[in-house]
């Protein structure tokens, strides 16, 4: 029993950090541009397959990089894919919320079909950080890849906090999210801010994709559950609130882990939906309300 409780505490903390990373990217894009970006899930998948292609000689025999090189390169590539998605497609239609929403769905489906065509539907397993840490005192064990995901997620969130609070470029993102009109009056290039936000969100999705693929496997539908969880987390935490997303990610992550541990993996998603319904009934604005307001 003690081992089960320790597993919930440890596993919940590890996976919640990755959920927070996904939700932050999702909520930033909505907060700054008002776009409900369902292609965010496809970017997670792109992170897993890009890393897999760079490190595995069975995918691209001529390109096999060391994980230390492949990891940051994957983040850059996925960030640029997200940036290109905004510049090429979303920027031209973003004034129409419904069309933009539908376009991101089409992009997500197209990504999935493309990956299925190139890599086929079977899951690919790959190693990011091999090995297992046995914690004898708690009667549990931790995969090194989970530990690496936790550290990388919090480092990324720390860098993001520094960027949006200590740099002019980052502060322009906060200013635009709080008042787009006010930011424009002070000379902020709103279109450039939105493009940077998509770049950052794509990078965060790339990190999450690498570790989710390493913990589980890379497959064309791997993005569906993380995207659904990100949506629940963002609503529970407060749409547009970064700190709300982090808090809600830990609530949802721990509930999922505890439910899976004690009630079974088949019902682990139910508690998240229960929390979502309760929050919508009691706190419709979410735990931390709205930090970003799109005008």
C-alpha positions as semicolon CSV with decimal commas, in nm:
position;residue;x (nm);y (nm);z (nm)
1;X;0,000;0,000;0,000
2;X;0,282;0,237;0,091
3;X;0,446;0,158;-0,241
4;X;0,122;0,236;-0,426
5;X;0,085;0,573;-0,251
6;X;0,450;0,656;-0,319
7;X;0,402;0,564;-0,685
8;X;0,104;0,799;-0,710
9;X;0,297;1,084;-0,547
10;X;0,604;1,037;-0,765
11;X;0,435;0,948;-1,095
12;X;0,175;1,221;-1,049
13;X;0,443;1,486;-1,003
14;X;0,640;1,365;-1,305
15;X;0,357;1,341;-1,559
16;X;0,185;1,660;-1,433
17;X;0,491;1,865;-1,531
18;X;0,455;1,747;-1,891
19;X;0,080;1,816;-1,887
20;X;0,155;2,169;-1,763
21;X;0,396;2,222;-2,051
22;X;0,132;2,120;-2,306
23;X;-0,140;2,329;-2,145
24;X;0,076;2,642;-2,122
25;X;0,144;2,641;-2,496
26;X;-0,223;2,581;-2,566
27;X;-0,341;2,861;-2,339
28;X;-0,078;3,112;-2,459
29;X;-0,195;3,086;-2,819
30;X;-0,555;3,134;-2,710
31;X;-0,470;3,416;-2,473
32;X;-0,269;3,617;-2,726
33;X;-0,455;3,549;-3,048
34;X;-0,790;3,408;-2,939
35;X;-0,724;3,093;-3,143
36;X;-0,838;2,756;-3,010
37;X;-0,549;2,571;-3,171
38;X;-0,633;2,202;-3,205
39;X;-0,323;2,161;-3,422
40;X;-0,129;2,191;-3,094
41;X;-0,180;1,818;-3,050
42;X;-0,031;1,749;-3,392
43;X;0,275;1,950;-3,289
44;X;0,318;1,717;-2,991
45;X;0,314;1,425;-3,233
46;X;0,557;1,609;-3,459
47;X;0,796;1,638;-3,164
48;X;0,796;1,262;-3,108
49;X;0,843;1,170;-3,474
50;X;1,103;1,440;-3,541
51;X;1,315;1,320;-3,248
52;X;1,265;0,958;-3,353
53;X;1,376;1,038;-3,708
54;X;1,686;1,220;-3,587
55;X;1,811;0,954;-3,343
56;X;1,705;0,630;-3,511
57;X;1,905;0,487;-3,800
58;X;1,604;0,277;-3,901
59;X;1,408;0,587;-4,009
60;X;1,663;0,803;-4,186
61;X;1,983;0,604;-4,218
62;X;2,180;0,907;-4,334
63;X;2,075;1,119;-4,035
64;X;2,152;0,975;-3,694
65;X;2,227;1,228;-3,425
66;X;2,320;1,200;-3,060
67;X;2,019;1,262;-2,832
68;X;2,190;1,567;-2,682
69;X;2,195;1,722;-3,030
70;X;1,863;1,581;-3,147
71;X;1,664;1,710;-2,847
72;X;1,723;2,086;-2,892
73;X;1,708;2,044;-3,271
74;X;1,364;1,885;-3,236
75;X;1,245;2,178;-3,024
76;X;1,365;2,424;-3,290
77;X;1,209;2,227;-3,577
78;X;0,868;2,192;-3,409
79;X;0,877;2,556;-3,302
80;X;0,942;2,658;-3,664
81;X;0,661;2,431;-3,787
82;X;0,425;2,605;-3,544
83;X;0,559;2,946;-3,651
84;X;0,511;2,856;-4,018
85;X;0,158;2,734;-3,949
86;X;0,071;3,074;-3,809
87;X;0,244;3,281;-4,078
88;X;0,126;3,077;-4,377
89;X;-0,227;2,984;-4,270
90;X;-0,362;3,123;-3,945
91;X;-0,255;3,485;-3,994
92;X;-0,464;3,510;-4,309
93;X;-0,786;3,381;-4,149
94;X;-0,755;3,455;-3,777
95;X;-1,017;3,730;-3,782
96;X;-1,277;3,458;-3,842
97;X;-1,273;3,250;-3,524
98;X;-1,485;2,964;-3,660
99;X;-1,284;2,920;-3,980
100;X;-0,959;2,936;-3,784
101;X;-1,084;2,673;-3,540
102;X;-1,188;2,444;-3,825
103;X;-0,859;2,504;-4,007
104;X;-0,659;2,387;-3,705
105;X;-0,870;2,070;-3,696
106;X;-0,797;2,009;-4,064
107;X;-0,426;2,065;-4,004
108;X;-0,426;1,817;-3,714
109;X;-0,601;1,553;-3,928
110;X;-0,369;1,621;-4,222
111;X;-0,065;1,584;-3,994
112;X;-0,201;1,252;-3,869
113;X;-0,266;1,121;-4,221
114;X;0,079;1,234;-4,337
115;X;0,252;1,061;-4,045
116;X;0,047;0,746;-4,106
117;X;0,146;0,752;-4,474
118;X;0,517;0,798;-4,402
119;X;0,566;0,598;-4,082
120;X;0,259;0,370;-4,098
121;X;0,022;0,316;-3,806
122;X;0,236;0,094;-3,587
123;X;0,384;0,245;-3,269
124;X;0,757;0,316;-3,252
125;X;0,934;0,287;-2,920
126;X;1,251;0,481;-2,862
127;X;1,474;0,569;-2,572
128;X;1,535;0,924;-2,455
129;X;1,711;0,849;-2,126
130;X;1,741;0,473;-2,059
131;X;1,739;0,316;-1,715
132;X;1,533;0,292;-1,397
133;X;1,595;0,444;-1,055
134;X;1,490;0,212;-0,774
135;X;1,372;0,399;-0,464
136;X;1,392;0,125;-0,205
137;X;1,281;0,344;0,088
138;X;0,949;0,419;-0,082
139;X;0,908;0,084;-0,251
140;X;0,872;0,238;-0,594
141;X;1,078;0,305;-0,902
142;X;1,123;0,597;-1,141
143;X;1,208;0,575;-1,508
144;X;1,495;0,807;-1,590
145;X;1,298;0,936;-1,888
146;X;1,018;1,044;-1,650
147;X;1,272;1,218;-1,429
148;X;1,427;1,388;-1,731
149;X;1,080;1,495;-1,850
150;X;1,008;1,650;-1,509
151;X;1,337;1,841;-1,502
152;X;1,312;1,954;-1,865
153;X;0,953;2,068;-1,819
154;X;1,032;2,281;-1,515
155;X;1,345;2,423;-1,679
156;X;1,132;2,517;-1,982
157;X;0,866;2,676;-1,760
158;X;1,135;2,866;-1,569
159;X;1,286;2,997;-1,892
160;X;0,940;3,093;-2,014
161;X;0,872;3,281;-1,688
162;X;1,202;3,466;-1,726
163;X;1,123;3,545;-2,091
164;X;0,775;3,689;-2,032
165;X;0,868;3,883;-1,718
166;X;1,228;3,999;-1,771
167;X;1,266;4,066;-2,144
168;X;1,105;4,332;-2,364
169;X;1,007;4,072;-2,622
170;X;0,839;3,857;-2,358
171;X;0,672;4,152;-2,189
172;X;0,519;4,250;-2,523
173;X;0,350;3,908;-2,528
174;X;0,204;3,972;-2,182
175;X;0,097;4,321;-2,280
176;X;-0,075;4,197;-2,594
177;X;-0,254;3,924;-2,405
178;X;-0,381;4,166;-2,142
179;X;-0,489;4,440;-2,384
180;X;-0,427;4,407;-2,755
181;X;-0,546;4,761;-2,821
182;X;-0,329;4,904;-2,546
183;X;-0,027;4,716;-2,679
184;X;-0,087;4,855;-3,029
185;X;-0,110;5,209;-2,892
186;X;0,232;5,167;-2,731
187;X;0,385;5,054;-3,060
188;X;0,385;4,679;-3,012
189;X;0,382;4,477;-3,336
190;X;0,084;4,258;-3,249
191;X;0,123;4,033;-3,552
192;X;0,486;3,972;-3,462
193;X;0,389;3,898;-3,102
194;X;0,135;3,639;-3,216
195;X;0,397;3,475;-3,441
196;X;0,644;3,458;-3,150
197;X;0,376;3,306;-2,929
198;X;0,315;3,029;-3,182
199;X;0,693;2,975;-3,202
200;X;0,719;2,938;-2,823
201;X;0,409;2,720;-2,798
202;X;0,546;2,494;-3,072
203;X;0,874;2,457;-2,886
204;X;0,691;2,358;-2,568
205;X;0,484;2,105;-2,765
206;X;0,805;1,966;-2,913
207;X;0,953;1,905;-2,567
208;X;0,634;1,735;-2,451
209;X;0,620;1,521;-2,764
210;X;0,975;1,392;-2,725
211;X;0,909;1,275;-2,369
212;X;0,556;1,144;-2,424
213;X;0,688;0,936;-2,713
214;X;0,980;0,818;-2,498
215;X;0,757;0,722;-2,203
216;X;0,499;0,550;-2,423
217;X;0,550;0,526;-2,798
218;X;0,529;0,741;-3,109
219;X;0,214;0,670;-3,305
220;X;-0,019;0,876;-3,525
221;X;-0,295;0,909;-3,263
222;X;-0,067;0,980;-2,966
223;X;-0,179;1,344;-2,955
224;X;-0,550;1,287;-2,893
225;X;-0,539;1,225;-2,516
226;X;-0,280;1,497;-2,438
227;X;-0,483;1,752;-2,635
228;X;-0,805;1,655;-2,457
229;X;-0,626;1,681;-2,123
230;X;-0,479;2,019;-2,221
231;X;-0,828;2,147;-2,297
232;X;-0,958;2,024;-1,960
233;X;-0,657;2,170;-1,777
234;X;-0,689;2,509;-1,945
235;X;-1,060;2,532;-1,861
236;X;-1,008;2,418;-1,501
237;X;-0,714;2,654;-1,448
238;X;-0,877;2,949;-1,622
239;X;-0,850;3,010;-1,995
240;X;-0,543;3,222;-2,061
241;X;-0,389;3,178;-1,716
242;X;-0,040;3,025;-1,710
243;X;-0,034;2,975;-1,333
244;X;-0,385;2,830;-1,351
245;X;-0,266;2,583;-1,614
246;X;0,022;2,469;-1,393
247;X;-0,206;2,424;-1,090
248;X;-0,475;2,245;-1,291
249;X;-0,215;2,022;-1,457
250;X;-0,112;1,892;-1,116
251;X;-0,474;1,841;-1,009
252;X;-0,557;1,648;-1,325
253;X;-0,224;1,464;-1,329
254;X;-0,259;1,342;-0,971
255;X;-0,624;1,247;-1,018
256;X;-0,541;1,047;-1,329
257;X;-0,248;0,875;-1,163
258;X;-0,441;0,789;-0,846
259;X;-0,743;0,667;-1,040
260;X;-0,526;0,450;-1,263
261;X;-0,336;0,310;-0,964
262;X;-0,631;0,227;-0,741
263;X;-0,931;0,190;-0,975
264;X;-0,775;0,077;-1,303
265;X;-0,636;0,234;-1,619
266;X;-0,968;0,206;-1,802
267;X;-1,134;0,467;-1,577
268;X;-0,840;0,706;-1,529
269;X;-0,992;0,972;-1,756
270;X;-1,328;0,986;-1,577
271;X;-1,210;1,189;-1,276
272;X;-1,072;1,461;-1,503
273;X;-1,414;1,500;-1,661
274;X;-1,576;1,509;-1,316
275;X;-1,342;1,789;-1,210
276;X;-1,415;1,975;-1,533
277;X;-1,791;1,958;-1,472
278;X;-1,756;2,065;-1,107
279;X;-1,535;2,361;-1,196
280;X;-1,770;2,473;-1,474
281;X;-2,060;2,465;-1,226
282;X;-1,882;2,631;-0,931
283;X;-1,611;2,846;-1,095
284;X;-1,703;2,899;-1,462
285;X;-1,401;3,128;-1,504
286;X;-1,165;2,857;-1,374
287;X;-0,941;2,849;-1,068
288;X;-0,745;3,162;-1,158
289;X;-0,990;3,338;-1,386
290;X;-0,856;3,493;-1,703
291;X;-0,510;3,634;-1,707
292;X;-0,500;3,690;-2,083
293;X;-0,783;3,879;-2,248
294;X;-0,822;3,886;-2,625
295;X;-0,993;4,193;-2,767
